[in-house]
Structures are given as structure tokens and as C-alpha cells.
Amino acid sequence: ATAPAAAEPCVAAPDAAATAACSPAGARRPWLQIAPMMDVTYKDFRQFMRLLSAEAQLWTEMWVDNTLLHAERVDGFLDYGLNEHPIVCQLGGSCPSSLAAASKIVESWGYDEVNLNCGCPSDRVAGKGEFGASLMRKPELVRDCVRGMAEAVGCPVTVKCRLGVDSDDAPEFTGRFVRVG
């Protein structure tokens, strides 16, 4: 299999036609995922990963929804190379309306997928930030966040979670999340 064509100017002119060109319907999900990592999966790293694999799905660092909503310019956060498709933008946050608005911005830049971070255990994120892994304790809030994001955009919305917050409780979390959704 070959990677999706990336010749369209998906970043230079983010619009509906460019987004559609970058996200072929029914495209197979890549087996290799380059996980989102703070201070690691920035543009240069993703370009290097693309050299290693033309088919890997690349992820951005996690961007906080309010950072995108209140920044004067988001290009420093959301800019990516044309050869980076398929690419996922990971968002952190816990307010459904803010996540929905940030998802719209992400989609307008031509990203193939938006992901809600329910997995980061960092005290900076899960502690005072009230998002990341701490969201695994609040499946109803996750449901509301994902629902708001999915209603705001046409691209796939996914959730990244951990095996557990305190123990191996991901099956319980995902079961509760599915039941409330």
C-alpha cells in the first residue's frame, strides 16, 4: 500500500477542498502510529519520522484547546509539512465547547483526525490542567467533549487513554465511556 497523496497544498490554503484532498474516504488506518509526545513530536521530528516511513500516521504534540483559541497566530502550533499526511492533531482540554471550537480550527488546517488526550499522566496536564489522564475518572465529561468535537468537525475524532489511572482500568473506562455515549 502507498501513503495518501500529499501533493495538494493542505497547509498553505486550508479550505474544504484541500481538506477533502488530504483525507481520502475509506483510507486504511496506518499500522504504525508515531505517538504524541510533548516537546518531541514537533515538525522537525515528524519530518524525520516521515523519512523513515511513508505510511506512518504522525501526531502533533498535544495542544491545549485554549492555547489555540486565544493565540494571535496558530501557525506556529499547527503548521506541518505537506508530506506529513496522515496526520493527527491531539488536543488537551476538558470544556466541550472549547474543544469543539479548537477542533474546528484544527480541521480548517487540513488535519486528517483530531484526538482528545485522556492519557497524559503529567502533573502539569492531569493535575492542575484537569485533562489528560485525569479525564479517565470522568467518562461522562469525556462523552460530552467528544460529542461536541464530533458535531463540530467532519474528520474523525478519537480518544487516547492509558491502561489505567491507578491500575489496569482502561476496559472499565472505555466501557463506561461507551455506555454514556
Backbone as JSON Lines, residues from 0, in Angstrom:
{"i":0,"aa":"A","n":[0.84,-1.18,0.0],"ca":[0.0,0.0,0.0],"c":[0.88,1.24,0.0]}
{"i":1,"aa":"T","n":[0.35,2.3,-0.52],"ca":[1.1,3.55,-0.56],"c":[0.43,4.57,0.33]}
{"i":2,"aa":"A","n":[1.2,5.54,0.74],"ca":[0.67,6.62,1.58],"c":[-0.25,7.49,0.74]}
{"i":3,"aa":"P","n":[-1.22,8.17,1.38],"ca":[-2.09,9.08,0.65],"c":[-1.26,10.14,-0.06]}
{"i":4,"aa":"A","n":[-1.73,10.54,-1.23],"ca":[-1.03,11.58,-1.98],"c":[-0.99,12.85,-1.14]}
{"i":5,"aa":"A","n":[0.14,13.51,-1.14],"ca":[0.28,14.73,-0.33],"c":[0.68,15.91,-1.19]}
{"i":6,"aa":"A","n":[0.34,15.87,-2.46],"ca":[0.74,16.94,-3.36],"c":[-0.16,18.15,-3.25]}
{"i":7,"aa":"E","n":[-1.33,18.0,-2.65],"ca":[-2.25,19.12,-2.52],"c":[-1.73,20.1,-1.47]}
{"i":8,"aa":"P","n":[-1.94,21.39,-1.63],"ca":[-1.46,22.38,-0.67],"c":[-2.35,22.44,0.56]}
{"i":9,"aa":"C","n":[-2.29,21.4,1.4],"ca":[-3.21,21.29,2.52],"c":[-2.97,22.31,3.62]}
{"i":10,"aa":"V","n":[-1.76,22.77,3.75],"ca":[-1.47,23.7,4.82],"c":[-1.5,25.14,4.32]}
{"i":11,"aa":"A","n":[-0.99,25.35,3.14],"ca":[-0.87,26.7,2.61],"c":[-2.24,27.36,2.44]}
{"i":12,"aa":"A","n":[-3.23,26.6,2.07],"ca":[-4.56,27.15,1.85],"c":[-5.6,26.24,2.46]}
{"i":13,"aa":"P","n":[-5.74,26.25,3.8],"ca":[-6.69,25.35,4.42],"c":[-8.12,25.72,4.06]}
{"i":14,"aa":"D","n":[-8.73,24.87,3.27],"ca":[-10.14,25.05,2.93],"c":[-10.76,23.68,2.74]}
{"i":15,"aa":"A","n":[-12.04,23.63,2.46],"ca":[-12.74,22.35,2.36],"c":[-12.17,21.47,1.26]}
{"i":16,"aa":"A","n":[-11.83,22.05,0.11],"ca":[-11.3,21.25,-1.0],"c":[-9.95,20.65,-0.63]}
{"i":17,"aa":"A","n":[-9.1,21.43,0.01],"ca":[-7.79,20.92,0.41],"c":[-7.94,19.83,1.46]}
{"i":18,"aa":"T","n":[-8.85,20.04,2.4],"ca":[-9.07,19.04,3.43],"c":[-9.56,17.74,2.82]}
{"i":19,"aa":"A","n":[-10.5,17.82,1.89],"ca":[-11.01,16.62,1.25],"c":[-9.92,15.91,0.48]}
{"i":20,"aa":"A","n":[-9.03,16.66,-0.17],"ca":[-7.95,16.05,-0.94],"c":[-6.98,15.31,-0.03]}
{"i":21,"aa":"C","n":[-6.84,15.76,1.2],"ca":[-5.88,15.16,2.13],"c":[-6.46,13.99,2.91]}
{"i":22,"aa":"S","n":[-7.75,13.83,2.91],"ca":[-8.41,12.81,3.71],"c":[-9.27,11.91,2.85]}
{"i":23,"aa":"P","n":[-8.65,11.02,2.06],"ca":[-9.45,10.18,1.19],"c":[-10.41,9.3,1.98]}
{"i":24,"aa":"A","n":[-11.66,9.26,1.53],"ca":[-12.67,8.46,2.21],"c":[-12.28,6.99,2.19]}
{"i":25,"aa":"G","n":[-12.49,6.34,3.3],"ca":[-12.21,4.91,3.39],"c":[-10.74,4.56,3.44]}
{"i":26,"aa":"A","n":[-9.88,5.56,3.66],"ca":[-8.45,5.28,3.71],"c":[-8.15,4.33,4.87]}
{"i":27,"aa":"R","n":[-7.26,3.39,4.64],"ca":[-6.87,2.41,5.65],"c":[-6.05,3.1,6.74]}
{"i":28,"aa":"R","n":[-6.35,2.79,7.97],"ca":[-5.6,3.37,9.09],"c":[-4.21,2.73,9.13]}
{"i":29,"aa":"P","n":[-3.17,3.54,9.16],"ca":[-1.81,3.0,9.17],"c":[-1.54,2.14,10.41]}
{"i":30,"aa":"W","n":[-0.75,1.11,10.22],"ca":[-0.38,0.23,11.33],"c":[0.6,0.92,12.27]}
{"i":31,"aa":"L","n":[1.46,1.75,11.72],"ca":[2.48,2.42,12.53],"c":[2.0,3.81,12.91]}
{"i":32,"aa":"Q","n":[1.91,4.05,14.2],"ca":[1.5,5.35,14.73],"c":[2.68,5.96,15.48]}
{"i":33,"aa":"I","n":[3.04,7.18,15.16],"ca":[4.08,7.88,15.89],"c":[3.38,8.67,16.99]}
{"i":34,"aa":"A","n":[3.49,8.19,18.21],"ca":[2.71,8.71,19.33],"c":[3.0,10.17,19.63]}
{"i":35,"aa":"P","n":[1.98,10.89,20.13],"ca":[2.19,12.28,20.51],"c":[3.01,12.36,21.79]}
{"i":36,"aa":"M","n":[4.05,13.19,21.78],"ca":[4.89,13.36,22.96],"c":[5.25,14.83,23.09]}
{"i":37,"aa":"M","n":[4.96,15.4,24.25],"ca":[5.29,16.8,24.5],"c":[6.77,17.04,24.28]}
{"i":38,"aa":"D","n":[7.08,18.12,23.62],"ca":[8.46,18.54,23.35],"c":[9.25,17.55,22.5]}
{"i":39,"aa":"V","n":[8.56,16.64,21.8],"ca":[9.24,15.68,20.93],"c":[8.64,15.67,19.53]}
{"i":40,"aa":"T","n":[7.33,15.5,19.41],"ca":[6.72,15.32,18.09],"c":[6.39,16.66,17.42]}
{"i":41,"aa":"Y","n":[7.36,17.54,17.44],"ca":[7.25,18.8,16.74],"c":[7.56,18.56,15.25]}
{"i":42,"aa":"K","n":[7.45,19.58,14.45],"ca":[7.52,19.43,12.99],"c":[8.8,18.75,12.5]}
{"i":43,"aa":"D","n":[9.96,19.14,13.01],"ca":[11.21,18.54,12.54],"c":[11.26,17.04,12.84]}
{"i":44,"aa":"F","n":[10.81,16.65,14.02],"ca":[10.78,15.23,14.38],"c":[9.84,14.47,13.46]}
{"i":45,"aa":"R","n":[8.66,15.05,13.2],"ca":[7.71,14.37,12.31],"c":[8.28,14.23,10.9]}
{"i":46,"aa":"Q","n":[9.0,15.23,10.43],"ca":[9.64,15.14,9.11],"c":[10.65,13.99,9.09]}
{"i":47,"aa":"F","n":[11.41,13.84,10.16],"ca":[12.37,12.74,10.26],"c":[11.64,11.4,10.26]}
{"i":48,"aa":"M","n":[10.54,11.3,11.0],"ca":[9.76,10.06,11.03],"c":[9.21,9.73,9.65]}
{"i":49,"aa":"R","n":[8.81,10.75,8.91],"ca":[8.29,10.52,7.57],"c":[9.38,9.96,6.66]}
{"i":50,"aa":"L","n":[10.61,10.37,6.85],"ca":[11.72,9.8,6.08],"c":[11.88,8.31,6.38]}
{"i":51,"aa":"L","n":[11.6,7.92,7.61],"ca":[11.74,6.52,8.0],"c":[10.57,5.66,7.52]}
{"i":52,"aa":"S","n":[9.39,6.26,7.41],"ca":[8.21,5.51,6.97],"c":[7.24,6.43,6.25]}
{"i":53,"aa":"A","n":[6.95,6.08,5.01],"ca":[6.0,6.87,4.22],"c":[4.56,6.6,4.65]}
{"i":54,"aa":"E","n":[4.33,5.55,5.43],"ca":[2.96,5.16,5.78],"c":[2.59,5.41,7.24]}
{"i":55,"aa":"A","n":[3.52,5.81,8.07],"ca":[3.21,6.02,9.48],"c":[2.21,7.16,9.64]}
{"i":56,"aa":"Q","n":[1.34,7.02,10.62],"ca":[0.45,8.12,10.96],"c":[1.18,8.98,11.98]}
{"i":57,"aa":"L","n":[1.36,10.24,11.66],"ca":[2.1,11.16,12.51],"c":[1.13,11.95,13.4]}
{"i":58,"aa":"W","n":[1.6,12.28,14.59],"ca":[0.81,13.02,15.56],"c":[1.56,14.28,15.97]}
{"i":59,"aa":"T","n":[0.82,15.32,16.25],"ca":[1.42,16.53,16.81],"c":[1.67,16.32,18.3]}
{"i":60,"aa":"E","n":[2.36,17.26,18.89],"ca":[2.37,17.33,20.34],"c":[0.93,17.67,20.75]}
{"i":61,"aa":"M","n":[0.61,17.48,22.02],"ca":[-0.71,17.88,22.49],"c":[-0.77,19.4,22.57]}
{"i":62,"aa":"W","n":[-1.82,19.96,21.99],"ca":[-2.05,21.41,22.1],"c":[-3.27,21.63,22.97]}
{"i":63,"aa":"V","n":[-3.16,22.51,23.92],"ca":[-4.27,22.84,24.81],"c":[-5.29,23.66,24.02]}
{"i":64,"aa":"D","n":[-6.56,23.29,24.14],"ca":[-7.62,23.95,23.38],"c":[-7.57,25.47,23.53]}
{"i":65,"aa":"N","n":[-7.42,25.96,24.76],"ca":[-7.41,27.41,24.98],"c":[-6.19,28.1,24.37]}
{"i":66,"aa":"T","n":[-5.1,27.38,24.23],"ca":[-3.92,27.95,23.56],"c":[-4.27,28.28,22.12]}
{"i":67,"aa":"L","n":[-4.93,27.35,21.44],"ca":[-5.32,27.6,20.04],"c":[-6.39,28.68,19.94]}
{"i":68,"aa":"L","n":[-7.29,28.72,20.9],"ca":[-8.39,29.68,20.84],"c":[-7.95,31.11,21.13]}
{"i":69,"aa":"H","n":[-6.9,31.28,21.92],"ca":[-6.52,32.63,22.34],"c":[-5.2,33.12,21.76]}
{"i":70,"aa":"A","n":[-4.53,32.3,20.98],"ca":[-3.26,32.72,20.37],"c":[-3.53,33.7,19.24]}
{"i":71,"aa":"E","n":[-2.66,34.7,19.1],"ca":[-2.8,35.63,17.97],"c":[-2.64,34.89,16.65]}
{"i":72,"aa":"R","n":[-1.71,33.97,16.62],"ca":[-1.45,33.17,15.42],"c":[-1.29,31.72,15.85]}
{"i":73,"aa":"V","n":[-1.9,30.81,15.1],"ca":[-1.78,29.39,15.45],"c":[-0.82,28.64,14.53]}
{"i":74,"aa":"D","n":[-0.27,29.33,13.51],"ca":[0.57,28.61,12.56],"c":[1.8,28.0,13.23]}
{"i":75,"aa":"G","n":[2.33,28.62,14.26],"ca":[3.46,28.04,14.97],"c":[3.12,26.73,15.65]}
{"i":76,"aa":"F","n":[1.85,26.55,15.97],"ca":[1.39,25.31,16.6],"c":[0.95,24.29,15.55]}
{"i":77,"aa":"L","n":[0.21,24.74,14.55],"ca":[-0.47,23.81,13.65],"c":[0.22,23.59,12.31]}
{"i":78,"aa":"D","n":[1.27,24.33,12.01],"ca":[1.96,24.17,10.73],"c":[2.55,22.77,10.62]}
{"i":79,"aa":"Y","n":[2.47,22.21,9.43],"ca":[3.07,20.89,9.18],"c":[3.45,20.81,7.71]}
{"i":80,"aa":"G","n":[4.27,19.84,7.39],"ca":[4.71,19.66,6.01],"c":[3.7,18.9,5.19]}
{"i":81,"aa":"L","n":[3.68,19.17,3.91],"ca":[2.72,18.52,3.01],"c":[2.88,17.01,2.99]}
{"i":82,"aa":"N","n":[4.07,16.51,3.29],"ca":[4.3,15.07,3.26],"c":[3.95,14.39,4.58]}
{"i":83,"aa":"E","n":[3.37,15.11,5.52],"ca":[3.09,14.53,6.84],"c":[1.76,13.79,6.93]}
{"i":84,"aa":"H","n":[0.96,13.8,5.9],"ca":[-0.31,13.06,5.94],"c":[-0.04,11.57,5.88]}
{"i":85,"aa":"P","n":[-0.8,10.77,6.61],"ca":[-1.89,11.16,7.51],"c":[-1.34,11.73,8.82]}
{"i":86,"aa":"I","n":[-1.98,12.8,9.28],"ca":[-1.52,13.49,10.49],"c":[-2.69,13.76,11.43]}
{"i":87,"aa":"V","n":[-2.44,13.55,12.71],"ca":[-3.43,13.73,13.76],"c":[-3.0,14.89,14.65]}
{"i":88,"aa":"C","n":[-3.93,15.76,14.98],"ca":[-3.66,16.82,15.95],"c":[-4.31,16.4,17.27]}
{"i":89,"aa":"Q","n":[-3.49,16.33,18.3],"ca":[-4.01,15.96,19.61],"c":[-4.3,17.22,20.42]}
{"i":90,"aa":"L","n":[-5.51,17.24,21.0],"ca":[-5.93,18.37,21.83],"c":[-6.05,17.94,23.29]}
{"i":91,"aa":"G","n":[-5.75,18.87,24.17],"ca":[-5.98,18.68,25.59],"c":[-6.98,19.72,26.05]}
{"i":92,"aa":"G","n":[-7.84,19.32,26.94],"ca":[-8.84,20.22,27.48],"c":[-9.95,19.43,28.14]}
{"i":93,"aa":"S","n":[-10.87,20.14,28.78],"ca":[-11.98,19.46,29.43],"c":[-13.28,20.24,29.31]}
{"i":94,"aa":"C","n":[-13.31,21.25,28.46],"ca":[-14.52,22.03,28.23],"c":[-15.06,21.67,26.85]}
{"i":95,"aa":"P","n":[-16.23,21.04,26.76],"ca":[-16.74,20.62,25.46],"c":[-16.81,21.73,24.42]}
{"i":96,"aa":"S","n":[-17.24,22.92,24.79],"ca":[-17.37,23.99,23.79],"c":[-16.0,24.49,23.33]}
{"i":97,"aa":"S","n":[-15.03,24.58,24.24],"ca":[-13.68,25.0,23.85],"c":[-13.02,23.95,22.96]}
{"i":98,"aa":"L","n":[-13.18,22.69,23.3],"ca":[-12.62,21.62,22.47],"c":[-13.27,21.6,21.09]}
{"i":99,"aa":"A","n":[-14.57,21.85,21.03],"ca":[-15.25,21.9,19.73],"c":[-14.71,23.04,18.88]}
{"i":100,"aa":"A","n":[-14.54,24.21,19.48],"ca":[-14.02,25.37,18.73],"c":[-12.58,25.12,18.28]}
{"i":101,"aa":"A","n":[-11.76,24.54,19.15],"ca":[-10.38,24.23,18.77],"c":[-10.34,23.17,17.68]}
{"i":102,"aa":"S","n":[-11.25,22.21,17.73],"ca":[-11.32,21.17,16.69],"c":[-11.64,21.78,15.33]}
{"i":103,"aa":"K","n":[-12.5,22.79,15.31],"ca":[-12.8,23.47,14.04],"c":[-11.55,24.13,13.47]}
{"i":104,"aa":"I","n":[-10.76,24.75,14.32],"ca":[-9.51,25.37,13.86],"c":[-8.59,24.3,13.29]}
{"i":105,"aa":"V","n":[-8.45,23.2,14.01],"ca":[-7.58,22.1,13.56],"c":[-8.05,21.57,12.21]}
{"i":106,"aa":"E","n":[-9.34,21.34,12.08],"ca":[-9.87,20.82,10.82],"c":[-9.64,21.81,9.68]}
{"i":107,"aa":"S","n":[-9.75,23.1,9.95],"ca":[-9.55,24.1,8.9],"c":[-8.12,24.08,8.37]}
{"i":108,"aa":"W","n":[-7.2,23.53,9.14],"ca":[-5.81,23.41,8.71],"c":[-5.57,22.12,7.93]}
{"i":109,"aa":"G","n":[-6.59,21.31,7.75],"ca":[-6.44,20.12,6.92],"c":[-5.97,18.87,7.62]}
{"i":110,"aa":"Y","n":[-6.04,18.84,8.94],"ca":[-5.64,17.63,9.66],"c":[-6.59,16.49,9.33]}
{"i":111,"aa":"D","n":[-6.07,15.27,9.34],"ca":[-6.85,14.09,8.99],"c":[-7.7,13.59,10.16]}
{"i":112,"aa":"E","n":[-7.34,13.97,11.37],"ca":[-8.02,13.46,12.56],"c":[-7.74,14.4,13.72]}
{"i":113,"aa":"V","n":[-8.68,14.48,14.65],"ca":[-8.49,15.22,15.9],"c":[-8.6,14.21,17.03]}
{"i":114,"aa":"N","n":[-7.7,14.3,18.0],"ca":[-7.66,13.33,19.09],"c":[-7.75,14.06,20.41]}
{"i":115,"aa":"L","n":[-8.56,13.51,21.32],"ca":[-8.67,14.05,22.68],"c":[-7.72,13.27,23.58]}
{"i":116,"aa":"N","n":[-6.85,13.98,24.26],"ca":[-5.87,13.36,25.15],"c":[-6.52,13.02,26.48]}
{"i":117,"aa":"C","n":[-6.71,11.74,26.73],"ca":[-7.16,11.24,28.03],"c":[-6.09,10.32,28.6]}
{"i":118,"aa":"G","n":[-4.83,10.57,28.23],"ca":[-3.78,9.65,28.61],"c":[-2.56,10.25,29.26]}
{"i":119,"aa":"C","n":[-2.35,11.56,29.16],"ca":[-1.12,12.15,29.68],"c":[-1.16,12.17,31.21]}
{"i":120,"aa":"P","n":[-0.18,11.51,31.87],"ca":[-0.17,11.46,33.33],"c":[0.58,12.62,33.98]}
{"i":121,"aa":"S","n":[1.16,13.49,33.19],"ca":[1.97,14.59,33.72],"c":[1.18,15.41,34.73]}
{"i":122,"aa":"D","n":[1.82,15.76,35.84],"ca":[1.17,16.63,36.83],"c":[0.77,17.96,36.21]}
{"i":123,"aa":"R","n":[1.57,18.43,35.26],"ca":[1.29,19.7,34.58],"c":[-0.03,19.61,33.81]}
{"i":124,"aa":"V","n":[-0.35,18.42,33.32],"ca":[-1.55,18.23,32.5],"c":[-2.68,17.63,33.31]}
{"i":125,"aa":"A","n":[-2.45,16.46,33.89],"ca":[-3.51,15.75,34.6],"c":[-3.79,16.36,35.97]}
{"i":126,"aa":"G","n":[-2.81,17.06,36.53],"ca":[-3.0,17.66,37.85],"c":[-3.76,18.96,37.76]}
{"i":127,"aa":"K","n":[-3.04,20.05,37.61],"ca":[-3.69,21.36,37.61],"c":[-4.41,21.65,36.3]}
{"i":128,"aa":"G","n":[-4.09,20.91,35.24],"ca":[-4.72,21.16,33.96],"c":[-6.11,20.57,33.82]}
{"i":129,"aa":"E","n":[-6.45,19.6,34.67],"ca":[-7.77,18.95,34.61],"c":[-8.05,18.3,33.26]}
{"i":130,"aa":"F","n":[-7.02,17.79,32.62],"ca":[-7.23,17.0,31.4],"c":[-6.16,15.94,31.33]}
{"i":131,"aa":"G","n":[-6.02,15.28,30.21],"ca":[-5.1,14.15,30.15],"c":[-5.69,12.98,30.9]}
{"i":132,"aa":"A","n":[-4.84,12.23,31.62],"ca":[-5.27,11.01,32.3],"c":[-6.36,11.27,33.34]}
{"i":133,"aa":"S","n":[-6.41,12.46,33.91],"ca":[-7.45,12.74,34.91],"c":[-8.85,12.61,34.33]}
{"i":134,"aa":"L","n":[-8.99,12.76,33.01],"ca":[-10.3,12.61,32.38],"c":[-10.81,11.18,32.44]}
{"i":135,"aa":"M","n":[-9.92,10.21,32.65],"ca":[-10.38,8.82,32.75],"c":[-11.28,8.62,33.96]}
{"i":136,"aa":"R","n":[-11.24,9.52,34.91],"ca":[-12.12,9.45,36.08],"c":[-13.49,10.09,35.79]}
{"i":137,"aa":"K","n":[-13.64,10.68,34.59],"ca":[-14.86,11.42,34.27],"c":[-15.4,11.02,32.89]}
{"i":138,"aa":"P","n":[-15.87,9.79,32.73],"ca":[-16.31,9.35,31.39],"c":[-17.48,10.16,30.84]}
{"i":139,"aa":"E","n":[-18.34,10.68,31.71],"ca":[-19.45,11.49,31.22],"c":[-18.94,12.78,30.59]}
{"i":140,"aa":"L","n":[-17.92,13.38,31.2],"ca":[-17.32,14.59,30.64],"c":[-16.62,14.27,29.33]}
{"i":141,"aa":"V","n":[-15.93,13.13,29.27],"ca":[-15.28,12.72,28.02],"c":[-16.32,12.56,26.92]}
{"i":142,"aa":"R","n":[-17.44,11.92,27.26],"ca":[-18.52,11.77,26.29],"c":[-18.97,13.12,25.77]}
{"i":143,"aa":"D","n":[-19.18,14.08,26.66],"ca":[-19.64,15.4,26.24],"c":[-18.59,16.11,25.38]}
{"i":144,"aa":"C","n":[-17.33,15.96,25.76],"ca":[-16.24,16.58,24.98],"c":[-16.18,15.99,23.58]}
{"i":145,"aa":"V","n":[-16.18,14.67,23.5],"ca":[-16.08,14.0,22.19],"c":[-17.31,14.3,21.35]}
{"i":146,"aa":"R","n":[-18.46,14.3,21.96],"ca":[-19.69,14.62,21.22],"c":[-19.61,16.03,20.64]}
{"i":147,"aa":"G","n":[-19.17,17.0,21.44],"ca":[-19.03,18.38,20.96],"c":[-18.03,18.48,19.83]}
{"i":148,"aa":"M","n":[-16.9,17.79,19.98],"ca":[-15.87,17.81,18.95],"c":[-16.39,17.19,17.66]}
{"i":149,"aa":"A","n":[-17.03,16.03,17.78],"ca":[-17.52,15.31,16.6],"c":[-18.61,16.09,15.87]}
{"i":150,"aa":"E","n":[-19.45,16.79,16.62],"ca":[-20.5,17.6,15.99],"c":[-19.93,18.83,15.3]}
{"i":151,"aa":"A","n":[-18.75,19.27,15.72],"ca":[-18.15,20.48,15.17],"c":[-17.35,20.24,13.9]}
{"i":152,"aa":"V","n":[-16.88,19.01,13.69],"ca":[-15.99,18.73,12.56],"c":[-16.47,17.53,11.76]}
{"i":153,"aa":"G","n":[-15.94,17.42,10.55],"ca":[-16.27,16.28,9.69],"c":[-15.21,15.2,9.7]}
{"i":154,"aa":"C","n":[-14.03,15.49,10.24],"ca":[-12.96,14.49,10.28],"c":[-13.17,13.59,11.5]}
{"i":155,"aa":"P","n":[-12.5,12.44,11.53],"ca":[-12.64,11.55,12.69],"c":[-12.15,12.21,13.98]}
{"i":156,"aa":"V","n":[-12.84,11.9,15.07],"ca":[-12.45,12.33,16.41],"c":[-12.18,11.06,17.21]}
{"i":157,"aa":"T","n":[-11.0,10.97,17.81],"ca":[-10.62,9.78,18.57],"c":[-10.2,10.18,19.97]}
{"i":158,"aa":"V","n":[-10.03,9.17,20.83],"ca":[-9.62,9.38,22.22],"c":[-8.39,8.52,22.49]}
{"i":159,"aa":"K","n":[-7.36,9.12,23.08],"ca":[-6.2,8.35,23.54],"c":[-6.31,8.24,25.05]}
{"i":160,"aa":"C","n":[-6.26,7.0,25.56],"ca":[-6.3,6.81,27.01],"c":[-5.18,5.87,27.43]}
{"i":161,"aa":"R","n":[-4.98,5.77,28.72],"ca":[-3.96,4.89,29.29],"c":[-4.58,3.56,29.66]}
{"i":162,"aa":"L","n":[-3.72,2.62,30.04],"ca":[-4.22,1.35,30.57],"c":[-4.99,1.6,31.85]}
{"i":163,"aa":"G","n":[-4.66,2.67,32.55],"ca":[-5.39,3.0,33.76],"c":[-4.79,4.19,34.46]}
{"i":164,"aa":"V","n":[-5.56,4.79,35.35],"ca":[-5.07,5.9,36.14],"c":[-4.32,5.35,37.34]}
{"i":165,"aa":"D","n":[-4.95,4.43,38.06],"ca":[-4.33,3.83,39.25],"c":[-3.93,2.38,39.02]}
{"i":166,"aa":"S","n":[-4.63,1.71,38.13],"ca":[-4.37,0.29,37.85],"c":[-4.83,0.02,36.43]}
{"i":167,"aa":"D","n":[-4.99,-1.24,36.1],"ca":[-5.39,-1.61,34.74],"c":[-6.9,-1.4,34.58]}
{"i":168,"aa":"D","n":[-7.34,-0.14,34.49],"ca":[-8.77,0.13,34.44],"c":[-9.26,0.69,33.1]}
{"i":169,"aa":"A","n":[-8.47,0.58,32.04],"ca":[-8.92,1.07,30.73],"c":[-10.18,0.36,30.25]}
{"i":170,"aa":"P","n":[-10.3,-0.97,30.42],"ca":[-11.56,-1.6,29.97],"c":[-12.78,-1.03,30.68]}
{"i":171,"aa":"E","n":[-12.64,-0.76,31.98],"ca":[-13.76,-0.17,32.72],"c":[-14.07,1.23,32.19]}
{"i":172,"aa":"F","n":[-13.02,2.05,31.98],"ca":[-13.21,3.4,31.47],"c":[-13.88,3.38,30.11]}
{"i":173,"aa":"T","n":[-13.33,2.58,29.19],"ca":[-13.9,2.57,27.84],"c":[-15.31,2.02,27.86]}
{"i":174,"aa":"G","n":[-15.57,1.04,28.73],"ca":[-16.93,0.52,28.84],"c":[-17.89,1.58,29.35]}
{"i":175,"aa":"R","n":[-17.47,2.33,30.37],"ca":[-18.32,3.41,30.89],"c":[-18.48,4.51,29.87]}
{"i":176,"aa":"F","n":[-17.38,4.83,29.15],"ca":[-17.43,5.87,28.13],"c":[-18.41,5.48,27.03]}
{"i":177,"aa":"V","n":[-18.36,4.24,26.58],"ca":[-19.27,3.77,25.53],"c":[-20.7,3.78,26.03]}
{"i":178,"aa":"R","n":[-20.91,3.34,27.29],"ca":[-22.27,3.31,27.84],"c":[-22.87,4.71,27.95]}
{"i":179,"aa":"V","n":[-22.07,5.7,28.34],"ca":[-22.62,7.04,28.49],"c":[-22.75,7.76,27.16]}
{"i":180,"aa":"G","n":[-22.05,7.28,26.13],"ca":[-22.03,7.95,24.83],"c":[-23.15,7.55,23.97]}
